[in-house]
Short mmCIF file of C-alpha atoms in Angstrom, two decimals:
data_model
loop_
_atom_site.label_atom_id
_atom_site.label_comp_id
_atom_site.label_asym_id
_atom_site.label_seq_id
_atom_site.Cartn_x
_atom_site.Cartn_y
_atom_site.Cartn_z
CA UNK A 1 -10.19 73.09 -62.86
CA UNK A 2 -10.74 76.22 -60.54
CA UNK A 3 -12.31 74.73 -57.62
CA UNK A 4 -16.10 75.13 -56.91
CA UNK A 5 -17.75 77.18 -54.39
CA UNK A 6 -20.06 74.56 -52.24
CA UNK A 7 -22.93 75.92 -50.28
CA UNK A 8 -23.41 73.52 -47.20
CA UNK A 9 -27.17 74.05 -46.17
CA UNK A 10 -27.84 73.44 -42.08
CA UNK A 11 -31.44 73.29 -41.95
CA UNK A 12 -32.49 72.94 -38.56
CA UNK A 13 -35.69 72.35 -36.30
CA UNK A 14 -35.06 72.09 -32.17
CA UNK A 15 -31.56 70.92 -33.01
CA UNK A 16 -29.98 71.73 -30.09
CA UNK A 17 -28.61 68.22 -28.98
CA UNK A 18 -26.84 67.92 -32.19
CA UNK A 19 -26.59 71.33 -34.23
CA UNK A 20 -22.92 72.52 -33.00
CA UNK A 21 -21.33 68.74 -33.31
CA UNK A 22 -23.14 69.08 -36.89
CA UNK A 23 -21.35 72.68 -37.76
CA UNK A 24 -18.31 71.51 -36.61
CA UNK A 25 -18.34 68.80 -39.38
CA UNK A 26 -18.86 72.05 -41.66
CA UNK A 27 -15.89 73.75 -40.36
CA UNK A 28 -12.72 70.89 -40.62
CA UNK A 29 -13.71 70.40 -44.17
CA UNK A 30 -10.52 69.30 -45.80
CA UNK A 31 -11.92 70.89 -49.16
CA UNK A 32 -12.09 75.15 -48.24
CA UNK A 33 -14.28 76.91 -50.82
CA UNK A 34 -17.40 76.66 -49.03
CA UNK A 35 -20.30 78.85 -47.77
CA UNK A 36 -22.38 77.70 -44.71
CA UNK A 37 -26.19 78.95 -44.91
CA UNK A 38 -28.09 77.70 -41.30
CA UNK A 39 -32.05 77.70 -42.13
CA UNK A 40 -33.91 77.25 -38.98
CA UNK A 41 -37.80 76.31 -39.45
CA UNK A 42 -39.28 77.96 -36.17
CA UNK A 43 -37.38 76.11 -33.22
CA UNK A 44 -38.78 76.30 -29.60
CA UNK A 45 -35.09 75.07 -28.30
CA UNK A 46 -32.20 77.11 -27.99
CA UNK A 47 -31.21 76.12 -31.91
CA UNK A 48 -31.08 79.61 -32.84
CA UNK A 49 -28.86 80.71 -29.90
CA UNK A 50 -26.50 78.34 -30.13
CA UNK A 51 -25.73 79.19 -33.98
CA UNK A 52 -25.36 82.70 -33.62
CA UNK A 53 -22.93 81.73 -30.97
CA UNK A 54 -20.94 79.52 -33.45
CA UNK A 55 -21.10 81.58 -36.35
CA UNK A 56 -19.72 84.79 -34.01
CA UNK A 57 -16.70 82.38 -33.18
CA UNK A 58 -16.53 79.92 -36.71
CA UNK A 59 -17.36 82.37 -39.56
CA UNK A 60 -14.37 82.87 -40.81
CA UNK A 61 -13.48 79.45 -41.42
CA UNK A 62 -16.05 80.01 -44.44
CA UNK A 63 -16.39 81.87 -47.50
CA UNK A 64 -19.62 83.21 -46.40
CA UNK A 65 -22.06 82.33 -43.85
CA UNK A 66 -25.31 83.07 -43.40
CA UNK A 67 -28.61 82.48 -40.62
CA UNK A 68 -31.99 82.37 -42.20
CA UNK A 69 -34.91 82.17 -39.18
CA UNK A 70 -38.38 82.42 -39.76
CA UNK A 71 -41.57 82.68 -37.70
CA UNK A 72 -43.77 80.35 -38.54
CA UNK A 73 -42.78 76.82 -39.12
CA UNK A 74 -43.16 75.55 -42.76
CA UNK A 75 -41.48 72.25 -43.02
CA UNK A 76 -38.50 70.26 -44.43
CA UNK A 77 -39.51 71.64 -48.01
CA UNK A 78 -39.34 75.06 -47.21
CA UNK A 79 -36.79 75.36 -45.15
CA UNK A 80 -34.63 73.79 -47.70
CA UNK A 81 -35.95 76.00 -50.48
CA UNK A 82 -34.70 79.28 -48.00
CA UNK A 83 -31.27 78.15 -47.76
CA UNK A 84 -30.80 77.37 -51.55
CA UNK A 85 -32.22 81.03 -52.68
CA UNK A 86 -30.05 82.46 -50.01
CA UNK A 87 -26.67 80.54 -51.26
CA UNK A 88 -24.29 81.65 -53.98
CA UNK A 89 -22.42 77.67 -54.50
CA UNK A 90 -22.05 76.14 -57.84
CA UNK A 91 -22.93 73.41 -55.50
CA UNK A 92 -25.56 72.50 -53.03
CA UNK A 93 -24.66 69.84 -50.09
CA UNK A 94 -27.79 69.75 -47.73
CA UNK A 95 -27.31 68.98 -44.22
CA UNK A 96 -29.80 67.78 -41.55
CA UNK A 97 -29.00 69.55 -38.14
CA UNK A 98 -28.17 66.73 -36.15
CA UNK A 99 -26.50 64.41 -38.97
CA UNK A 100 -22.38 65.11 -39.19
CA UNK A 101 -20.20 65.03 -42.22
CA UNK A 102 -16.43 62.97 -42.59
CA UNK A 103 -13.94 65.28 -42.98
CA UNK A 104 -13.18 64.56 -46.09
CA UNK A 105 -17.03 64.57 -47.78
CA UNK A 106 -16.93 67.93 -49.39
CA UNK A 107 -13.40 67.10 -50.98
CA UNK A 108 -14.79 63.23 -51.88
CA UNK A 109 -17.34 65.02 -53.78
CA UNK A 110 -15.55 67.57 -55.89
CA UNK A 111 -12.87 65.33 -56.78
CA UNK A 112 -15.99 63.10 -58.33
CA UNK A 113 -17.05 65.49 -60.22
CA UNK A 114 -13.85 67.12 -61.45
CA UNK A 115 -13.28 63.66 -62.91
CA UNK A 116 -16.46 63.06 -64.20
CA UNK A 117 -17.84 66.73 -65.62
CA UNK A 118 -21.25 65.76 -66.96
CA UNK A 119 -22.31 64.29 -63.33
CA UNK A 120 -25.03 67.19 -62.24
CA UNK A 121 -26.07 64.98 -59.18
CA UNK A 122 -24.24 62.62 -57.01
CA UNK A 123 -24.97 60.53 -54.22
CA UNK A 124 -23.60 58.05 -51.70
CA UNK A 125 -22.91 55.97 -48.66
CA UNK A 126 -23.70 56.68 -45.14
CA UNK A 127 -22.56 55.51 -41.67
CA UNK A 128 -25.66 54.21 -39.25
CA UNK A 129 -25.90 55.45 -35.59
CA UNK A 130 -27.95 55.38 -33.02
CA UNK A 131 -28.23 58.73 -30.67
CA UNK A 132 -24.61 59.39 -30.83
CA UNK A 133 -21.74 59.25 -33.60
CA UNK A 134 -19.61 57.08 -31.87
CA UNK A 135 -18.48 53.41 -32.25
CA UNK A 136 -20.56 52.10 -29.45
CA UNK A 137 -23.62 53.59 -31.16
CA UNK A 138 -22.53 52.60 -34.64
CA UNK A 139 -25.63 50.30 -36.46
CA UNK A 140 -25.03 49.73 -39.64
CA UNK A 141 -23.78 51.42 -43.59
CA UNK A 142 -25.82 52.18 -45.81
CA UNK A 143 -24.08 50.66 -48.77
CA UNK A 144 -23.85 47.14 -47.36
CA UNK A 145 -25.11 45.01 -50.31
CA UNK A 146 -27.10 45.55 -53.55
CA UNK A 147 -28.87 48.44 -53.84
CA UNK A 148 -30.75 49.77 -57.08
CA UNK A 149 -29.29 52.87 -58.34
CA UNK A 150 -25.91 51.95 -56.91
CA UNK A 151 -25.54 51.38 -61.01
CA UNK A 152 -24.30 54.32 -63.08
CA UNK A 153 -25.00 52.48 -66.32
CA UNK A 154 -29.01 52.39 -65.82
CA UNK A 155 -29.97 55.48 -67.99
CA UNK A 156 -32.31 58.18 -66.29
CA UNK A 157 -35.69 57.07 -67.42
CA UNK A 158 -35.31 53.47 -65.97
CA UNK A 159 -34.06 55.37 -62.67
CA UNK A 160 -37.39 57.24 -63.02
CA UNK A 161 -39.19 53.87 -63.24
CA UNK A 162 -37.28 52.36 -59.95
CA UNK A 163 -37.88 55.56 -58.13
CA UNK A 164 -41.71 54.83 -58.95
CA UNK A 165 -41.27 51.84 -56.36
CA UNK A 166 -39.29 53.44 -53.08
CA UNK A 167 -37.08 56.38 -53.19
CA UNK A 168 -33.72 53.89 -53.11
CA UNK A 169 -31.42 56.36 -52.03
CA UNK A 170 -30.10 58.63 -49.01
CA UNK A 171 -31.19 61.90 -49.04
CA UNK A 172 -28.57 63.38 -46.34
CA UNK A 173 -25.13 61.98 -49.10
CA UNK A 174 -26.65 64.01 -52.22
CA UNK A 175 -24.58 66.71 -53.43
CA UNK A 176 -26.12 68.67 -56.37
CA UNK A 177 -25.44 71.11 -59.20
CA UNK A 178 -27.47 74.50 -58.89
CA UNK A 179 -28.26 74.18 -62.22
CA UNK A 180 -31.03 71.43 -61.68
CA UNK A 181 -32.62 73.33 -59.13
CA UNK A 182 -33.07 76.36 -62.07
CA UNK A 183 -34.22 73.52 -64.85
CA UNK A 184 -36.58 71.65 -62.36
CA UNK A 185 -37.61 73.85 -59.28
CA UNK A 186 -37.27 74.11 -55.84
CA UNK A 187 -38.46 71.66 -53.61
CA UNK A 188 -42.41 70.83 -53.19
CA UNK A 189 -43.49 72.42 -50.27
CA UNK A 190 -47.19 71.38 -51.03
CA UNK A 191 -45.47 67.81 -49.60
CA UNK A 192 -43.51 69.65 -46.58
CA UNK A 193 -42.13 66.67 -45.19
CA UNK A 194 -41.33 64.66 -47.81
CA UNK A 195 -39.03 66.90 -49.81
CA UNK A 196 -36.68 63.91 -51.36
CA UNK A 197 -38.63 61.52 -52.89
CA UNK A 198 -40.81 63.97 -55.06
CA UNK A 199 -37.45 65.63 -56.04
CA UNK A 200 -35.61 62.79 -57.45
CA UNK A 201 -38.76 62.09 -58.95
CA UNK A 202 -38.75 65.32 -61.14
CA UNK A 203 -34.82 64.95 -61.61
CA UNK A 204 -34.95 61.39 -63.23
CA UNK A 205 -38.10 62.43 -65.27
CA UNK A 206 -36.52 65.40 -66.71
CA UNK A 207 -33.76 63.06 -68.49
CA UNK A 208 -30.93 63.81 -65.62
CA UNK A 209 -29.59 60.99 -64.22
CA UNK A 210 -28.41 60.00 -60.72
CA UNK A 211 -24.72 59.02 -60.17
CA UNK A 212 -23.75 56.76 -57.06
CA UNK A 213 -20.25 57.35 -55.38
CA UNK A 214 -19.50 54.20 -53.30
CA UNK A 215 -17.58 56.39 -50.63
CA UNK A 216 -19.19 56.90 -46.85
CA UNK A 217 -19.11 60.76 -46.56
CA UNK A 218 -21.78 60.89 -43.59
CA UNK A 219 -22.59 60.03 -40.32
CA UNK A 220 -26.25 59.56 -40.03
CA UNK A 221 -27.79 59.53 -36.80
CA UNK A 222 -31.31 57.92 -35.97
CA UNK A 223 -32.90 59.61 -33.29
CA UNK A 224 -35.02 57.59 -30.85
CA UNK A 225 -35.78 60.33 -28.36
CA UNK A 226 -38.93 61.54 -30.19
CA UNK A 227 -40.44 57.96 -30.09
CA UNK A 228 -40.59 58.37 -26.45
CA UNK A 229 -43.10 60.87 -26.38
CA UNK A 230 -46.07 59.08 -28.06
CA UNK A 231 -48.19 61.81 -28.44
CA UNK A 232 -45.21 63.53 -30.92
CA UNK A 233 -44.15 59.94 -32.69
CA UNK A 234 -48.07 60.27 -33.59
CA UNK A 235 -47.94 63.39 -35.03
CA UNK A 236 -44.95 62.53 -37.06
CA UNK A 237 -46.33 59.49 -38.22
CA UNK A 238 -49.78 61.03 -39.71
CA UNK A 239 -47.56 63.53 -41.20
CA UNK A 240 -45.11 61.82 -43.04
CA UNK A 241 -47.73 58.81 -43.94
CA UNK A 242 -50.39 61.29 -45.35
CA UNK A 243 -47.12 63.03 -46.80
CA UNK A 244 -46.16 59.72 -48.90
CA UNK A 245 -50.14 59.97 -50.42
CA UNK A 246 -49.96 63.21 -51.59
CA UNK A 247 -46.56 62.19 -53.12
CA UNK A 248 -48.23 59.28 -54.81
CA UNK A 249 -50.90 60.72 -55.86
CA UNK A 250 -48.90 63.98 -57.56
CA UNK A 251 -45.96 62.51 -58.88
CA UNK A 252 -46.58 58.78 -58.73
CA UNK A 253 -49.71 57.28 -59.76
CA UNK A 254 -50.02 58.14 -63.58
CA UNK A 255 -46.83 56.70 -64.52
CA UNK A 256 -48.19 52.60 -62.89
CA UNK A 257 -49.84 49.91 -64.63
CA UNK A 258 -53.56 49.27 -64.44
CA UNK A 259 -52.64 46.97 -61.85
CA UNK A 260 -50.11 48.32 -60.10
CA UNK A 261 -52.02 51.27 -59.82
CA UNK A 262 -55.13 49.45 -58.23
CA UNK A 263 -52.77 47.84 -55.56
CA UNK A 264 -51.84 50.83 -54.35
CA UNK A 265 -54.98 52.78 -54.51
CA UNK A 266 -55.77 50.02 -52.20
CA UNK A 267 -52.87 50.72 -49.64
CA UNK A 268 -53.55 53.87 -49.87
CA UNK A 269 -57.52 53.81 -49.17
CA UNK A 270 -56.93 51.39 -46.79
CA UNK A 271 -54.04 52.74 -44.66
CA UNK A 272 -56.10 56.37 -45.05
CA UNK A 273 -59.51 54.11 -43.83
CA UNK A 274 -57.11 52.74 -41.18
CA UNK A 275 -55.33 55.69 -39.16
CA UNK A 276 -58.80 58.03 -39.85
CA UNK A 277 -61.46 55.76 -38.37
CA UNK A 278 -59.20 53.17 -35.78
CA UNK A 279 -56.08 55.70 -34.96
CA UNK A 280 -53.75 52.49 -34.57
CA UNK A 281 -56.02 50.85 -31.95
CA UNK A 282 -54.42 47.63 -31.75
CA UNK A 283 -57.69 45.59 -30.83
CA UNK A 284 -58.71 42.27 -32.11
CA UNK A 285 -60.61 44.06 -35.25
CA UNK A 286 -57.98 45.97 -36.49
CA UNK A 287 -55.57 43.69 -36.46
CA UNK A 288 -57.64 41.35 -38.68
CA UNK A 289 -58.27 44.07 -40.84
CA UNK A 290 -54.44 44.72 -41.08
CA UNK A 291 -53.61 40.85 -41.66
CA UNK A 292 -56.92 39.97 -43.80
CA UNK A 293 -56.97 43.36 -46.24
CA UNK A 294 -53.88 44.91 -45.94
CA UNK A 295 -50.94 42.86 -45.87
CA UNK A 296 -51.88 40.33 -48.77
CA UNK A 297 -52.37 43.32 -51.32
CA UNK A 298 -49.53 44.94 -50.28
CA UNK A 299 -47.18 41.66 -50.30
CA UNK A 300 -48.69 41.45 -53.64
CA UNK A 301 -47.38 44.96 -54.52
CA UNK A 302 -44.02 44.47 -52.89
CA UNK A 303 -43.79 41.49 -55.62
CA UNK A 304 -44.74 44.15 -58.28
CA UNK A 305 -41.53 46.39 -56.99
CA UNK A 306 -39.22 44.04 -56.79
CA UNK A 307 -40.27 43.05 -60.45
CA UNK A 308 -40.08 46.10 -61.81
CA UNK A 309 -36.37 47.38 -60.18
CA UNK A 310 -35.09 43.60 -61.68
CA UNK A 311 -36.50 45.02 -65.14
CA UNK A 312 -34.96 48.25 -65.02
CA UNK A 313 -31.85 48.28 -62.51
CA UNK A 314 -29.35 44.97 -62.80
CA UNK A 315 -26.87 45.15 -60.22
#
């Protein structure tokens, strides 16, 4: 089989800590056929510098490479969406700017699906650090015990039901056929910072199913330095939270219970009723409104999860 040309998308957002240990990942790829799009979202670092810098020096390591900047900043969703109408791959393998690929990731991943031709999506285990890819940093993998959708016998309609409760899987392994993007669409960027969850939603639902390759092909990196500023973490936080009810609400709610459904209208409501009117105050009220309200319905719903995954994902 003629090997496949992979598109490795950077996107990036003040990367500039990370972004040239990150394109060096790119570069020693053991597999060769690859194209390297960078999509920057608007950074106020040097981001931007520095990969024109690389790419002077590095391009012809690739195939192709490309730089995609914008001016206005549009999220995760978009920026994602620019690199895949820019590329040319058979193949898509997304790429945070600060996370870092194994050497051999790109070449894990074709042999996969060289072996198994009607896998369209694939994804897989990740290393755990903190700050900095290194041993002394090193937290956890992602694969350690059970997870659902670690199965490749659970059919894609029960995947759709388990992805109803949590989106069960890491974003930064997938690797992914073009052709789903043309059957299903780009990325939502109505929900710009939750772009995976929504996504795998829409996969699953349209009958394609999810394949797990137990094989660590990334270093993930958890960055702690914007919980330091609390002013950003609080930004963040709105965002993504108000992020995960929009995705409920779109692509989530309709296909629940009666019951399940009321729980989390109720998490929702109440975590909405929460952040709006107390902004995390952590005074003697709003704690027993956390621990009275809260926390009992959504223990309740966690119940409901772990029910339905058991139902539809064995491991």
């Amino acid at each position: 089989m003629e090997a496949p040309l992979v598109s490795i998308i950077v996107v990036t957002y003040n990367s500039s800590p990370f972004v040239v240990e990150t394109l060096e990942s790119a570069k020693v790829q053991t597999y060769k056929n690859i194209e390297l799009i960078i999509s920057d979202d608007c950074s106020t670092d040097d981001t931007v510098a520095l990969c024109k810098e690389w790419l002077r020096e590095n391009s012809a390591h690739f195939v192709r490479t490309q730089l995609i900047t914008v001016s206005k900043n549009t999220g995760i969703a978009g920026n994602l969406n620019r690199g895949i109408k820019a590329s040319q791959g058979q193949w898509i393998k997304g790429l945070a700017g600060d996370d870092v690929l194994k050497d051999h990731c790109i070449d894990t991943y074709v042999r996969y699906i060289t072996s198994n031709p009607e896998v369209r999506f694939v994804h897989a285990a990740a290393d755990i650090y903190s700050e900095q890819i290194t041993v002394d940093s090193f937290l956890s993998h992602s694969n350690s015990g059970y997870q659902p959708l670690h199965n490749n016998n659970t059919p894609a309609d029960a995947q759709f039901r388990v992805l109803l409760t949590h989106a069960h899987l890491s974003a930064p392994t997938t690797f992914i056929k073009r052709d789903i993007f043309e059957e299903v669409g780009l990325y939502d960027e109505t929900i710009p910072m939750l772009e995976d969850w929504p996504m795998w939603l829409r996969i699953t639902r349209a009958g394609i199913r999810l394949y797990y390759l137990d094989e660590c092909t990334i270093n993930y990196r958890i960055r702690s330095h914007s919980l330091s500023n609390h002013k950003g973490a609080a930004i963040m936080y709105k965002s993504h939270t108000f992020d995960i009810f929009a995705a409920y609400k779109k692509y989530i709610r309709q296909y629940l219970s009666p019951f399940h459904r009321m729980l989390n209208d109720h998490i929702v409501f109440y975590t909405q009723f929460s952040y709006i009117y107390f902004r995390n105050k952590r005074n003697l009220f709003t704690r027993g409104f956390h621990f009275l309200i809260i926390k009992p319905v959504y223990l309740l719903n966690e119940r409901l999860n772990n029910r339905l995954i058991l139902k539809y994902d064995k491991p």
